[in-house]
Every structure is written in structure tokens, then in C-alpha cells.
Coordinates of C-alpha atoms in Angstrom, one line a residue:
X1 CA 14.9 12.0 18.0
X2 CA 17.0 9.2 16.6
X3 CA 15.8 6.1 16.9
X4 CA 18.2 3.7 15.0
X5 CA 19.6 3.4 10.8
X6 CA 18.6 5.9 8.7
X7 CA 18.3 3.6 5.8
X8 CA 16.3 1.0 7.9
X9 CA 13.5 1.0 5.9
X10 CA 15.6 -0.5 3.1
X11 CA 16.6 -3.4 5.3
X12 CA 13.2 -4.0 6.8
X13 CA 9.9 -5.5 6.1
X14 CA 6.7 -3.6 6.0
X15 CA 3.4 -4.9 6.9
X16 CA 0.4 -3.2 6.6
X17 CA -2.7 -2.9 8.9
X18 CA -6.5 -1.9 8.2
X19 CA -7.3 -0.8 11.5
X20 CA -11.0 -1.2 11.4
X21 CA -10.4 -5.3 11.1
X22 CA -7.3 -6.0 13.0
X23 CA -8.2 -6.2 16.6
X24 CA -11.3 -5.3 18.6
X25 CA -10.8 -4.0 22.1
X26 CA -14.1 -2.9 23.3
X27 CA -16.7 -5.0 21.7
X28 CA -18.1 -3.1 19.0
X29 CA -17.4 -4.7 15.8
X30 CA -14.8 -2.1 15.0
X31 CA -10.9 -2.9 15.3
X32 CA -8.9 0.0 17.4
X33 CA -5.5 1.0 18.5
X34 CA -6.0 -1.2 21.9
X35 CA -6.5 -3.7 19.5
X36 CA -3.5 -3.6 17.6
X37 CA -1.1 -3.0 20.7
X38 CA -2.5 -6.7 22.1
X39 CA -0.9 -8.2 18.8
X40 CA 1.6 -6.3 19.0
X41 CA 3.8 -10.0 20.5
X42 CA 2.0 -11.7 17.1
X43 CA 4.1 -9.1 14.7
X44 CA 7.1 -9.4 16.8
X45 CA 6.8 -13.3 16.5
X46 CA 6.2 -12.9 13.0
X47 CA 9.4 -11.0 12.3
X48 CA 8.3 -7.8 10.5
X49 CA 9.9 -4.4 11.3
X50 CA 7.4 -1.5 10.5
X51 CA 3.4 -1.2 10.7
X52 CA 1.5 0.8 8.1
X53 CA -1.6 1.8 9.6
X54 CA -4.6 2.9 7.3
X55 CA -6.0 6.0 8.5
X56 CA -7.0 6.5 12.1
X57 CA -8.2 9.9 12.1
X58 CA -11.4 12.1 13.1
X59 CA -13.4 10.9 10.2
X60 CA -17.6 11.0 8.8
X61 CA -16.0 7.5 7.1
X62 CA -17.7 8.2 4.0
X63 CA -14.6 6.4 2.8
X64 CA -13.8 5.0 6.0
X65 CA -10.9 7.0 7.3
X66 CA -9.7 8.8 3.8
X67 CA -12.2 11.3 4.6
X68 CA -10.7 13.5 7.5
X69 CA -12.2 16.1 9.5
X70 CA -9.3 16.7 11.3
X71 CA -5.8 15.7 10.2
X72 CA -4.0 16.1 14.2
X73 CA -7.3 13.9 16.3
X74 CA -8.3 10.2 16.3
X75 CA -11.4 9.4 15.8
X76 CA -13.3 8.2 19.0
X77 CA -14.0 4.7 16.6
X78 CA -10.3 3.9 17.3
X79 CA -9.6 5.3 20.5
X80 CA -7.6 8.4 22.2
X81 CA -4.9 10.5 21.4
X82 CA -3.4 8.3 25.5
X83 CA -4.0 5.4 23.2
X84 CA -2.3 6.4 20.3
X85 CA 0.9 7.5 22.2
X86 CA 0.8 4.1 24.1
X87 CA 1.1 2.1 20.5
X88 CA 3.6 4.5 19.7
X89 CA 5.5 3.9 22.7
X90 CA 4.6 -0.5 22.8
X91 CA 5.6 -0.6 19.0
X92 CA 9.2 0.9 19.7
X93 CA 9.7 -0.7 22.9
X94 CA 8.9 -4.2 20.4
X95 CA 11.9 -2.8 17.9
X96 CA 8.9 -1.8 15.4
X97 CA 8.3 1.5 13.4
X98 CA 5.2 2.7 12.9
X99 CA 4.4 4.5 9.7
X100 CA 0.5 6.5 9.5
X101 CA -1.5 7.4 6.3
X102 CA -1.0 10.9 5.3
X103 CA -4.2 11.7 2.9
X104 CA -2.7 15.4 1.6
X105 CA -5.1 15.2 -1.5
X106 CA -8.4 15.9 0.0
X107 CA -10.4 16.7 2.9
X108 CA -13.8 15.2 4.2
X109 CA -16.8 17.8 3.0
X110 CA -17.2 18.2 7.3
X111 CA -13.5 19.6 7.8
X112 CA -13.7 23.1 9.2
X113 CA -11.7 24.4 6.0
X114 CA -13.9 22.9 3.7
X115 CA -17.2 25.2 6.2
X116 CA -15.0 28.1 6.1
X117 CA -13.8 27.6 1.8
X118 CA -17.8 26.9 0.9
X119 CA -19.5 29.8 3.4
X120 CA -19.1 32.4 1.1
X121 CA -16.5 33.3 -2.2
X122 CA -14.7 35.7 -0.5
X123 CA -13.4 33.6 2.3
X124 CA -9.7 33.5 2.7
X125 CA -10.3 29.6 3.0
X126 CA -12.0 29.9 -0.5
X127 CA -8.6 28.7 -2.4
X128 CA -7.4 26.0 -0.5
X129 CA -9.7 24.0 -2.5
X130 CA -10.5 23.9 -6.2
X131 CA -13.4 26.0 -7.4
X132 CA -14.7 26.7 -11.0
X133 CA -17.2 28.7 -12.9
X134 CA -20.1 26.4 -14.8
X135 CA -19.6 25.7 -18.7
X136 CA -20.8 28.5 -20.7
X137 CA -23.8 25.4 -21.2
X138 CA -23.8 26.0 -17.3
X139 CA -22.8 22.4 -16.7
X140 CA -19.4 20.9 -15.5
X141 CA -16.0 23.2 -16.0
X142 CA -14.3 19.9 -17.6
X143 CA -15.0 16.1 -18.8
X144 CA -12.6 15.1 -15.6
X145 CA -14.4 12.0 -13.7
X146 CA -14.3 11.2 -10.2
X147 CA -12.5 7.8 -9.8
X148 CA -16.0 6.7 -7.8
X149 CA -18.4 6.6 -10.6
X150 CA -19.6 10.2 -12.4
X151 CA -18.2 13.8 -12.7
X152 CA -15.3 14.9 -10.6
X153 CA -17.1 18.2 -9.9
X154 CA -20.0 18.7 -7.3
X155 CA -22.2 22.0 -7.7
X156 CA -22.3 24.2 -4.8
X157 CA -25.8 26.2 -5.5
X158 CA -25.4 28.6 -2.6
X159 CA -21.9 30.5 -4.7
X160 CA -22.7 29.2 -8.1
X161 CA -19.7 27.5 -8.6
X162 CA -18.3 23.5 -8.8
X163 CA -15.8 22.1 -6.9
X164 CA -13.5 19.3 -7.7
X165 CA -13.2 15.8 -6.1
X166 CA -11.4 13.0 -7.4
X167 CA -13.2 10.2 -5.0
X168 CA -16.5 10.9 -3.4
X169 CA -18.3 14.5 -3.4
X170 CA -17.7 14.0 0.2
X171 CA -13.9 14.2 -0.3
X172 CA -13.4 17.8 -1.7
X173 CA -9.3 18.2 -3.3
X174 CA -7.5 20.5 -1.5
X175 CA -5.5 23.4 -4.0
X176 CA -2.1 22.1 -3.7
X177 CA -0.8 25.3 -5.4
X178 CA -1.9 27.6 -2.6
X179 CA 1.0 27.9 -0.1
X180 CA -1.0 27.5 2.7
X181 CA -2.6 24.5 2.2
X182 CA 0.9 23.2 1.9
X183 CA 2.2 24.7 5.0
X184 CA -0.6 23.8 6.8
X185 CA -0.5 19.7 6.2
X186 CA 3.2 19.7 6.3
X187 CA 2.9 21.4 10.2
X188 CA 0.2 18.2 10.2
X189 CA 3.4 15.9 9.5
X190 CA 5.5 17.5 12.2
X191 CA 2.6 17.2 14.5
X192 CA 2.9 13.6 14.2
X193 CA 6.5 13.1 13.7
X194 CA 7.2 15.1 16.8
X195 CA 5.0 12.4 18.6
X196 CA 7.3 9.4 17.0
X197 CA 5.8 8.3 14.3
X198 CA 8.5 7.1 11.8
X199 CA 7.3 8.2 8.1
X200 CA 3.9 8.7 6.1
X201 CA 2.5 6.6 3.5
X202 CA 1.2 9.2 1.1
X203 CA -1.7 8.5 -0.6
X204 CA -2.5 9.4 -4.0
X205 CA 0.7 11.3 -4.2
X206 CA 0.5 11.9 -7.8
X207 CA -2.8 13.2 -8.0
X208 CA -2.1 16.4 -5.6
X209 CA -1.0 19.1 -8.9
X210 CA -3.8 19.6 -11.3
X211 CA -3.6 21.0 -14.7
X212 CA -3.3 25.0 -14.3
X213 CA -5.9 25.5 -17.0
X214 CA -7.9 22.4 -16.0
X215 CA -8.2 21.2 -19.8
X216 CA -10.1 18.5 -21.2
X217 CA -8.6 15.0 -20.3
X218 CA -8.3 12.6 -23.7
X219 CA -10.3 9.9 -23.9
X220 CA -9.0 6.4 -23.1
X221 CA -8.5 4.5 -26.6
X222 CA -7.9 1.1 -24.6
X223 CA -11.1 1.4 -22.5
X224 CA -13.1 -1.9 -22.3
X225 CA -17.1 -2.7 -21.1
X226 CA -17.0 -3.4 -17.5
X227 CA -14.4 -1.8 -16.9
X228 CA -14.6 1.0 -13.9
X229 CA -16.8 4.4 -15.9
X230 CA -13.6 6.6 -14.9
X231 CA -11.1 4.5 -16.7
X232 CA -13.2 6.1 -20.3
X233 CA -10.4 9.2 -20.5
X234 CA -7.1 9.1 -19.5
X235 CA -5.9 11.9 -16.3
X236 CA -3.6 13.6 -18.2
X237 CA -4.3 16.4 -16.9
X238 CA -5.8 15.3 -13.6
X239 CA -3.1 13.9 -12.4
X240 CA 1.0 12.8 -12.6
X241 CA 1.7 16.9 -13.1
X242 CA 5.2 18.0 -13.5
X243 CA 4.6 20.2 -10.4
X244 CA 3.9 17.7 -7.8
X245 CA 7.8 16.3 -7.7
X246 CA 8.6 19.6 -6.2
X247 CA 5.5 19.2 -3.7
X248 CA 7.0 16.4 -2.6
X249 CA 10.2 17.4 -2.2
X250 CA 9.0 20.1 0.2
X251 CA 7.3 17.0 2.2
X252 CA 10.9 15.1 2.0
X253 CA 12.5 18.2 3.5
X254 CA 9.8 17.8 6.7
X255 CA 10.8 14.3 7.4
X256 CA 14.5 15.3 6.9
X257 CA 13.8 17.5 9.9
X258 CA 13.7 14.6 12.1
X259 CA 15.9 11.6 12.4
X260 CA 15.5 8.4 10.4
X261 CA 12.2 9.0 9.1
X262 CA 10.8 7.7 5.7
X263 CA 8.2 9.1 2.8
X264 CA 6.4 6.5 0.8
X265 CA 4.5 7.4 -2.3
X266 CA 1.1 5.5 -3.2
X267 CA 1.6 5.9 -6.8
X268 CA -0.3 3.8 -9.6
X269 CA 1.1 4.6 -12.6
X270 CA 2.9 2.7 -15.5
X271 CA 7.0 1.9 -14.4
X272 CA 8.5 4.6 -16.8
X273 CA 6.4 7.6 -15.0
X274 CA 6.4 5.6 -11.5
X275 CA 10.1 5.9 -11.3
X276 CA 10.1 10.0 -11.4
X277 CA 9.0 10.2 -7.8
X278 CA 12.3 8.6 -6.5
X279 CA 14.2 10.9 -4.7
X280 CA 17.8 11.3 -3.3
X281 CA 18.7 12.4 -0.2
X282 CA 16.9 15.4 -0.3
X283 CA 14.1 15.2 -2.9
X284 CA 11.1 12.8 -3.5
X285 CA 9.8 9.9 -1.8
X286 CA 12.5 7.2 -0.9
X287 CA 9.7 4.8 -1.7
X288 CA 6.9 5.3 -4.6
X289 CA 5.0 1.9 -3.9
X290 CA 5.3 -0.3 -6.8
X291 CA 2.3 -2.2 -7.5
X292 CA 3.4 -4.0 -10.9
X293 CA 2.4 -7.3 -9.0
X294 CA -0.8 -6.6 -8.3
X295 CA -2.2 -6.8 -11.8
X296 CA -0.3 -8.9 -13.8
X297 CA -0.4 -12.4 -15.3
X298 CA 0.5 -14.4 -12.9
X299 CA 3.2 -17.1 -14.7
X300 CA 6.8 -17.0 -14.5
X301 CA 8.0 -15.0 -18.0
X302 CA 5.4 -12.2 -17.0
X303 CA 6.5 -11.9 -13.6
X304 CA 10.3 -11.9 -15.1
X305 CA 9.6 -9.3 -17.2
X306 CA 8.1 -7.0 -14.7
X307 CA 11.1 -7.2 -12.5
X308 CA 13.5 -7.1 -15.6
X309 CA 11.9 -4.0 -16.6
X310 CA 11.8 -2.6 -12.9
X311 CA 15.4 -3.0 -12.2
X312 CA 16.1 -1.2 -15.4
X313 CA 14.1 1.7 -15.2
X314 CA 14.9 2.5 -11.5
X315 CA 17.1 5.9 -11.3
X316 CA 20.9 5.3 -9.9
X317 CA 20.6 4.6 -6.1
X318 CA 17.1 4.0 -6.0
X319 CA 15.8 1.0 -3.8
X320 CA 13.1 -1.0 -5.0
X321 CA 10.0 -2.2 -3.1
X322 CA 7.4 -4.4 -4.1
X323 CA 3.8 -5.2 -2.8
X324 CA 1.6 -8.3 -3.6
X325 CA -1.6 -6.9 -1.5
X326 CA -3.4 -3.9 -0.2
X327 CA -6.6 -2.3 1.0
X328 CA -7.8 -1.3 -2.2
X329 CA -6.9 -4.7 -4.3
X330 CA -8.4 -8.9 -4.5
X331 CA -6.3 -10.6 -2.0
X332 CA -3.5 -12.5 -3.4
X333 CA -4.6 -16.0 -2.2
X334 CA -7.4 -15.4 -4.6
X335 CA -5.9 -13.9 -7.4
X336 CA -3.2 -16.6 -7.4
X337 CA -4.8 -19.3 -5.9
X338 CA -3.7 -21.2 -2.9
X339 CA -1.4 -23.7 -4.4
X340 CA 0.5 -20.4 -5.8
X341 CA 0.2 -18.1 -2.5
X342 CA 3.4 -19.7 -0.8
X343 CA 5.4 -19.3 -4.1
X344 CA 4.0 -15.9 -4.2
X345 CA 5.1 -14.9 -0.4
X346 CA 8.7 -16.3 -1.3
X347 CA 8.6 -13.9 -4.4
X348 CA 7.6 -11.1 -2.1
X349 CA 10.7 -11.9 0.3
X350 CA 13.3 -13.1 -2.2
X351 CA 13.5 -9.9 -4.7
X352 CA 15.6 -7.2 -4.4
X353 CA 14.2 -4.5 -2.4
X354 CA 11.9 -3.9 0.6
X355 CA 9.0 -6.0 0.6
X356 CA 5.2 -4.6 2.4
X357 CA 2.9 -7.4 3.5
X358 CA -0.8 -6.7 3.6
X359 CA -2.7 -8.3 7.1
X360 CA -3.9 -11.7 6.8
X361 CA -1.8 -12.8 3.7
X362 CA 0.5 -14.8 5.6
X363 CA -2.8 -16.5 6.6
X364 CA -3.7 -17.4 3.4
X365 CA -6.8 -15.3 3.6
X366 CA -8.6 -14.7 0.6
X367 CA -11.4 -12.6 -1.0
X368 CA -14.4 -12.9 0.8
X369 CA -18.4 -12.7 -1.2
X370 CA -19.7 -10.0 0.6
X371 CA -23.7 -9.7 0.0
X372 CA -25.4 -6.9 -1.6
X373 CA -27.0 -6.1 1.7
X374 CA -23.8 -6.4 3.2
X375 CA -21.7 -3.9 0.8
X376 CA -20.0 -0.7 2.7
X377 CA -17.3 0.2 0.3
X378 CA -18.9 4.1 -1.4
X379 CA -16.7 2.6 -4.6
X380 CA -19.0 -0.6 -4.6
X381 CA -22.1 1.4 -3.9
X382 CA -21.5 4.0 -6.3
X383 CA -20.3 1.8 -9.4
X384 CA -22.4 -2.0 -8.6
X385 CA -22.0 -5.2 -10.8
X386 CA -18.6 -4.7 -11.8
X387 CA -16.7 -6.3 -9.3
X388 CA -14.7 -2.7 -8.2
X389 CA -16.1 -3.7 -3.9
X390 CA -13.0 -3.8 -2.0
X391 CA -14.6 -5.2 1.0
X392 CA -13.8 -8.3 0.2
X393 CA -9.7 -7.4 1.0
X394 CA -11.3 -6.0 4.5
X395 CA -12.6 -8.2 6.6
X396 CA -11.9 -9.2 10.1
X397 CA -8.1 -10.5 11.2
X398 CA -8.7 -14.6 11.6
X399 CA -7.4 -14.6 15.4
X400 CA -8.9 -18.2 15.9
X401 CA -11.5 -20.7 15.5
X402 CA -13.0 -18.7 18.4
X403 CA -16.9 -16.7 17.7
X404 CA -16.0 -13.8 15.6
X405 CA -12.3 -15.7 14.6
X406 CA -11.5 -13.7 17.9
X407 CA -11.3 -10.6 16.5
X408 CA -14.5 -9.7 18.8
X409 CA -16.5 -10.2 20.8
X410 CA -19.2 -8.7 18.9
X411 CA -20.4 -9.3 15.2
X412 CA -17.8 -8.1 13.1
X413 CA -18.5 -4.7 10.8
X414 CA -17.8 -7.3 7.9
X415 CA -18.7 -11.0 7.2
X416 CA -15.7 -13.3 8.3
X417 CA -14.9 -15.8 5.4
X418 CA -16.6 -19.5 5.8
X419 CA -13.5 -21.1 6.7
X420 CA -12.2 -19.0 9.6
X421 CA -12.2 -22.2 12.1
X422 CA -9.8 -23.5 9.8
X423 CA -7.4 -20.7 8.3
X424 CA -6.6 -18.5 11.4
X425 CA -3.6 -17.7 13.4
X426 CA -3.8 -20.0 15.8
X427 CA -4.5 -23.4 14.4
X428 CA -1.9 -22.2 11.3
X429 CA 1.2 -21.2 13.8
X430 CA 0.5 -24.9 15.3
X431 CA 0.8 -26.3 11.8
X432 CA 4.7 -26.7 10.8
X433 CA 4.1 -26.6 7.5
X434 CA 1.3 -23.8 7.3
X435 CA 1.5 -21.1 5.3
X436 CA 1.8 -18.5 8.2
X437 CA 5.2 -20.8 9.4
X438 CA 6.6 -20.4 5.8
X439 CA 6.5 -16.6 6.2
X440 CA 8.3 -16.9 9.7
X441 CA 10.7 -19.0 8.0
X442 CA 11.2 -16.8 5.3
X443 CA 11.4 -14.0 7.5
X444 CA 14.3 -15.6 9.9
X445 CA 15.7 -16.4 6.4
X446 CA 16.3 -13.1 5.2
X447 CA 16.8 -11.9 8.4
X448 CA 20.2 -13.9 8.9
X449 CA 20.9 -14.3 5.0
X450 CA 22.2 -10.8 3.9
X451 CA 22.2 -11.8 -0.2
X452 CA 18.4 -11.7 0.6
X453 CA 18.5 -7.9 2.1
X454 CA 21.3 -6.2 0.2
X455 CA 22.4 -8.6 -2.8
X456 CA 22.2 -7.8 -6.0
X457 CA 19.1 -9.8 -8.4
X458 CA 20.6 -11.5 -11.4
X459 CA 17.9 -13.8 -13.6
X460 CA 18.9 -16.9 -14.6
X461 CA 17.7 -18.1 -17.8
X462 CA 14.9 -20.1 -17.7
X463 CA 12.1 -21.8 -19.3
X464 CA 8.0 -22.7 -19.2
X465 CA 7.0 -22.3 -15.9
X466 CA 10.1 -21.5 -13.9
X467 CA 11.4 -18.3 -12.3
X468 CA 14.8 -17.9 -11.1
X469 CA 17.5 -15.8 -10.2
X470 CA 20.4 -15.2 -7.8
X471 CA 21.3 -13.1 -5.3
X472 CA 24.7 -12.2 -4.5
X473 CA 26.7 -10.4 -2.4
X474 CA 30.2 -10.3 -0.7
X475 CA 28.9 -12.8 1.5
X476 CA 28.0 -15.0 -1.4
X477 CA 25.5 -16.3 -3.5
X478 CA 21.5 -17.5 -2.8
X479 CA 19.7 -19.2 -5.8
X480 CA 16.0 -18.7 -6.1
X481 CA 13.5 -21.2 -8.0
X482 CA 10.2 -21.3 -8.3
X483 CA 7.7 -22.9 -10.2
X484 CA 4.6 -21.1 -10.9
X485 CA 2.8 -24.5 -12.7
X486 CA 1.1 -26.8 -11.3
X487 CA 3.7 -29.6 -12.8
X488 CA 7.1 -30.8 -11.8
X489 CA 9.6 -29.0 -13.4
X490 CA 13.9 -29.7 -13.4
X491 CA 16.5 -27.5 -13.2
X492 CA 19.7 -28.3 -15.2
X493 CA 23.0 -27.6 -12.7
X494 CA 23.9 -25.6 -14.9
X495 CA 21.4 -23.4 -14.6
X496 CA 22.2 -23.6 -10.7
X497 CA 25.6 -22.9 -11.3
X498 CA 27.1 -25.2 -8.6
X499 CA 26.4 -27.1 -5.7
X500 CA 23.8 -26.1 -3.2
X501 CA 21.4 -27.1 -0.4
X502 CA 18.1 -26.5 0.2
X503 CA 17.5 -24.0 2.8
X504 CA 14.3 -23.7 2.4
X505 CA 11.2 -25.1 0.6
X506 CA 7.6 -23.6 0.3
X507 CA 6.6 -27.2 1.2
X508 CA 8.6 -26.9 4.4
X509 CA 10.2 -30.5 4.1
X510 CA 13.3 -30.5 2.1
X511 CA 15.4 -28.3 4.3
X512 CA 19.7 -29.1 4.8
X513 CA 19.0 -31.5 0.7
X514 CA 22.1 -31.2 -1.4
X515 CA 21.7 -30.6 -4.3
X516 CA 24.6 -31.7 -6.4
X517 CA 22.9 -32.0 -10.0
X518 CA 19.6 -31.2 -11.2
X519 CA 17.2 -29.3 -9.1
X520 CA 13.8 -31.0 -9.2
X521 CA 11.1 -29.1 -8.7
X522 CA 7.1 -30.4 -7.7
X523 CA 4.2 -28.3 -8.6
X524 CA 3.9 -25.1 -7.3
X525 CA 7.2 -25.1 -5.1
X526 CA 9.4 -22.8 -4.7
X527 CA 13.0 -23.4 -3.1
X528 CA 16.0 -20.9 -1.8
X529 CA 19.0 -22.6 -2.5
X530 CA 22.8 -21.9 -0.7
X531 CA 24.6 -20.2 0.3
X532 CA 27.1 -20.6 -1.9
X533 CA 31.0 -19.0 -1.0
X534 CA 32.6 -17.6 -4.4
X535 CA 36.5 -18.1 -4.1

């Protein structure tokens, strides 16, 4: 089935979708797949190329979708199989990819495998999950943790044995090194793929190979009070095996079956280990999600470091990618503040590499308080007062100032943020200079600027509060500036390196300015500058 570039996924933009708070079709509270294919024409308008839905299958939702009962169904929540075909089918017909949530790692305790594994030892389903004796104290095989509060291991009583799960007991690991657990999820990928979908987004792709002789994980010397309980040892053993690259080379080789297909990696680990799950054109994941952004300082030498240090460590022919938001993290209107959300959406779309979008950010939307007696998140539940609740980074698409922001018309399944009148689509694409025109801007921008897609990044130095770089290629060169402080800052020409224009400002009012000396900057602006010809 070819439909279009192999390597599109390097020229396009990502943008991610939670499902449950996108659109609302049928008046329950819950977002579904007839809600997504009505803003279908809001994406398109918006200029992104490929939708990353969060999972959408037969689920208990203990953890809200990353708990599946059955890997080739959609749960009734979101609609039918007729509905998911018909996104498939309005998404391509809008010149949009559409990438699903492949959750290898584990299973919901209520899949039929799981019944079959925990009815009895000698089942032939025993293996595809992870079973140990007790301790010869008769308490847990190892000190592994569970990354939602306590042990990793859950005592069956009726076969005297413990069984692993890295999330929620709920959420038993499948044994990855049993053949037919792998042949079995990858037919689950051609399942899919054979209906259209255009790649996976793996998640937790480097937790699927555990130790062989599940040792003792070391404890975590850096570990701070308040921190989440897991974070006391370190998954050395747990996860980020050597084994798994050749797992997922296997997975590569069941995309490769079909045309133009891509395999993303949702891999948290430090840059030097992140980079190993690259691939080449017929091994790894084209794309192990960097999230470098999501945690850092926020100011302009430790943002320049990151990407320094990126750019370095990434394997010959590797593409980058980068992320500023997700289902799992603070927004990044809150973790940056407003004043700094525009420079950090022209960040997203400037750098070199394909860039993901997380729903709502090019709203503006930010964290939401979500009450104690409003708290659905198990990770919340399970580990309270520190701050780990990500429903904050989950509530409802702001549609309008309509009831419910026009996501529904029934209460939403979580609180709406205080100023949804204000920040929402509509009243923000009627504003010219509104954060949600900036990204369309930007969008068109690096649409028709190919420096922006395919140009190489070269930092420029710089000092205080000011990040910038080119990009150049054949076509030329783009300058990038932006000032993460909240005071002016200038910009020597010879920094620049020559004359220039504005082509666009995060302000949204300086656009066709020469700039034939200094660059001055005002807080929290950023500015593309060019093009600029080379002779």
C-alpha cells in the first residue's frame, strides 16, 4: 500500500491526540473517534501532517487505555471498528497519517492470555508473562519497584508464585523472550497496518527485555525526598537490556513489510543510551522520542547545551525529533510560562528534526488543579502529595467559549481550566496575533522554507539570555533568535552574519523589517530571520 515518501515522517510534523478529551460525539463526557474525524478540517487548517492517537483499544482503563484486553478491538468508549476505518479513510483523504499506540510491554490483568497464563502453572500461556518463585523469606523474587508506587511483583495465591508489573498490578509484563509473545503482537501490528495505519508509537520500548537472572537493581545514589518512591534504585536491570535492540529490529522488519510506514520509540533515558535505539534502514526505531526538553532548565545556555549535546551524540544518518509536551508530563505553558510558550513553540519548529505537538499547546493550554475528589490518574492515586497526577495535561480540547468549551455536550470526564471562555480555538484563531496563529504561521513557515525541514543547525555564539542558530541549506540560510528573558536583549550583526528581514516574529508584528545592523530583541521574542542567498 503506498501511500506517498518513505521518509515523510522526517519532513512532517507530528501532533499528538488523547482521545478521551479531543472531541465528544455522543454526549457522554468521553472524547471518541467521531470526535476526532469532526476536527479533522481544524488539523488540516493547522498545518500538521500525522496524528498520534493515545490508545483506543478494548480496555478495563485501569490506566485508561495502556491497559488492553484486546490488542485488534476498540473499545465501545471510543466507538467501532466502521468508525475507526472511517478516520482512517477521512485522515488520508485530508493528506494526514495516522500513527496508533502500540503498548507491547504489558497486558491488562482481564486479557484472555493473562486468564489462560494465571489458570494453572502448566498452561502453555504460563510463559508469555513473567512468573517467579517467592524469596527463600517467601516475600518478593527481587527489590524491582513498580513505577506506580510499591513492589513490581503481585502475588498470585492460587500457584504460589509472583508476577511482574512495571505499572499497575493490573498491567501484568508480557515475557518478551518467549517467541510467541513476539509473534503474536507483531501479527497485532500487521493487523493494523493492513487496515492503513501508518506506524506505531511504541511505548515503553526500552523496558520490554528484563534481566535473564532478574538481579537486584542498585540503589539510586541521587534519589531526593518527594521524589516518585520508584526513582530510590536505579532499572538496571529492569530495563534498557542489550536484548531489546534486536526486539525491535524484528518490529522494524514488520513495518518494512508495508510501504512508507514508521516505528517511534517512547524511550526516557539519558542522550548517550537514548541514541542506541536509532536504527538504519533495516534495524531499530527511525524515531526514539527525545524528551530532553521536557525536563530541563528552561534559559537559553541550558537549552543550547541539550541540543549541542544531541546533535553530537546522534549516530551517522540519524534524524532528530524533539517534543516539548505529552500525556504523561506538566503542560509547557506552565512549565515555561506564557510569556515563554511562543518562544518555546518557535523552538519546537525551528530545530533540526521532526517536531511532535501535544493537543491544546498551540492553545496555550496549561496545567489544570484537579481536586482530590476529582483525581483519575492510578499514578496520582497510588503515590498522593507529590505532584506525579497527570490529569492536569488531560483535560478536555478548548473548542470554544461554548458549555463544556464545546468539547460536549455533557460534563466533561475532567475539569476544564477557569479560563476556557477566553483561551480556546475559536476566539484564539480570530485573534491575529494569538498564540494558536503563531503556530499556523510557523507551520506555513517551515512548510515553504526548506532550511527549516532539511537544513543543517549551526549555533551561533551567544550570550545571557539569547539562543541562536542558523539553518542552512542549498537554498540558503534562516537565522533563528530568541530570547528566553524577560528583558530586551541586542544582537550584534555580526552575530547575524549579514543582512536579513524579519519573517517572522512570536509577537506577530514585525514581519517584511530589515534588519541591516543590530537585531533588537524585546522580552520574550523570538524572531526567524532571512532568507539569506550565499553566493
Amino acid at each position: 500500500m503506498d501511500q506517498g515518501d518513505r521518509d515523510w515522517w522526517r519532513n512532517g510534523i507530528f501532533y499528538q491526540i488523547y482521545p478521551r478529551s479531543f472531541g465528544d460525539s455522543d454526549g457522554d463526557g468521553v472524547g471518541d473517534l467521531r470526535g476526532i474525524i469532526a476536527r479533522l478540517p481544524y488539523l488540516t487548517r493547522l498545518g500538521v501532517d500525522a496524528v498520534w492517537l493515545s490508545p483506543i483499544f478494548p480496555s478495563p482503563m485501569a490506566d485508561f487505555g495502556y491497559d488492553i484486553s484486546d490488542y485488534t478491538g476498540i473499545d465501545p468508549l471510543f466507538g467501532t471498528m466502521e468508525d475507526f476505518d472511517d478516520l482512517v479513510a477521512a485522515a488520508h483523504d485530508a493528506g494526514l497519517k495516522l500513527i496508533l499506540d502500540l503498548v507491547p510491554n504489558h497486558t491488562s490483568d482481564q486479557h484472555p492470555w493473562f486468564t489462560e497464563a494465571k489458570s494453572s502453572r502448566e498452561n502453555p500461556k504460563r510463559d508469555w508473562y513473567i512468573w517467579r518463585d517467592p524469596a527463600p523469606d517467601g516475600g518478593v523474587p527481587n527489590n524491582w519497584l513498580s513505577e506506580f508506587g510499591g513492589s513490581a511483583w503481585a502475588y498470585d495465591e492460587a500457584s504460589s508464585q509472583y508476577y511482574y508489573h512495571a505499572f499497575l498490578a493490573q498491567q501484568p509484563d508480557l515475557n518478551w523472550r518467549n517467541r510467541d509473545v513476539r509473534q503474536a503482537i507483531y501479527d497485532v501490528m500487521r493487523f493494523w497496518l493492513a487496515k492503513g495505519v501508518d506506524g506505531f508509537r511504541v511505548d515503553v520500548i526500552w523496558h520490554l527485555i528484563k534481566d535473564a537472572d532478574f538481579r537486584d537493581n542498585p540503589p539510586n545514589p541521587h534519589y531526593r525526598e518527594g521524589r516518585p518512591p520508584h526513582e530510590k534504585i536505579l532499572t538496571q536491570y529492569s530495563t534498557d537490556q542489550p536484548e531489546v535492540h534486536a526486539v525491535i529490529t524484528e518490529m522494524r522488519h514488520v513495518t518494512e513489510e508495508f510501504d512508507n510506514r514508521v516505528l517511534i520509540g517512547e524511550v526516557y533515558l539519558p542522550l548517550h543510551r537514548l541514541v542506541a535505539y536509532y536504527g538504519n534502514d533495516l534495524s531499530g526505531a527511525q524515531m526514539p522520542f527525545n524528551f530532553a526538553l521536557l525536563s530541563t532548565l528552561w534559559s537559553a545556555r541550558s537549552v543550547e547545551t541539550i541540543i549541542a549535546d544531541y546533535e553530537k551524540a546522534l549516530p551517522s544518518g540519524a534524524w532528530p525529533n524533539w517534543v516539548l509536551g505529552n500525556h504523561d508530563r506538566p503542560r509547557v505553558a506552565s512549565r515555561v510560562g506564557p510569556a515563554q510558550a511562543p518562544v518555546a513553540a518557535m523552538l519546537l519548529l525551528t530545530l533540526r528534526g521532526t517536531p511532535t505537538l501535544y493537543y491544546g499547546d498551540e492553545i496555550g493550554m496549561r496545567q489544570v488543579p484537579i481536586a482530590p475528589d476529582q483525581v483519575r490518574d492510578p499514578f496520582e492515586r497510588n503515590v498522593p502529595g507529590i505532584g506525579v497526577g497527570r490529569d492536569g495535561c488531560r483535560t478536555p480540547m478548548q473548542w470554544s467559549a461554548e458549555p463544556n468549551a464545546g468539547f460536549s455536550s455533557a460534563r466533561p470526564w475532567l475539569p476544564l481550566a477557569h479560563d476556557f471562555a477566553r483561551d480556546n480555538v475559536a476566539s484564539l484563531e480570530a485573534d491575529g496575533a494569538s498564540i494558536l496563529n503563531l503556530y499556523k504561521a510557523m507551520i506555513a513557515l517551515r512548510r515553504g522554507l526548506p532550511q527549516l525541514v532539511h537544513g543543517s543547525y549551526e549555533p551561533v555564539a551567544a550570550q545571557g539570555d539569547v539562543l541562536l542558530y542558523r539553518r542552512r541549506s542549498a537554498e540558503g540560510v534562516a537565522v533563528v533568535a530568541l530570547n528566553f528573558g524577560a528583558q530586551p536583549a541586542t544582537i550584534t550583526s555580526s552575530a547575524i552574519g549579514f543582512s536579513n528581514e524579519v519573517l517572522l516574529s512570536t509577537l506577530m508584528d514585525r514581519q517584511g523589517e530589515k534588519i541591516e545592523g543590530a537585531l533588537d530583541l524585546r522580552a520574550n521574542e523570538g524572531v526567524i530571520l532571512g532568507p539569506h542567498q550565499e553566493d
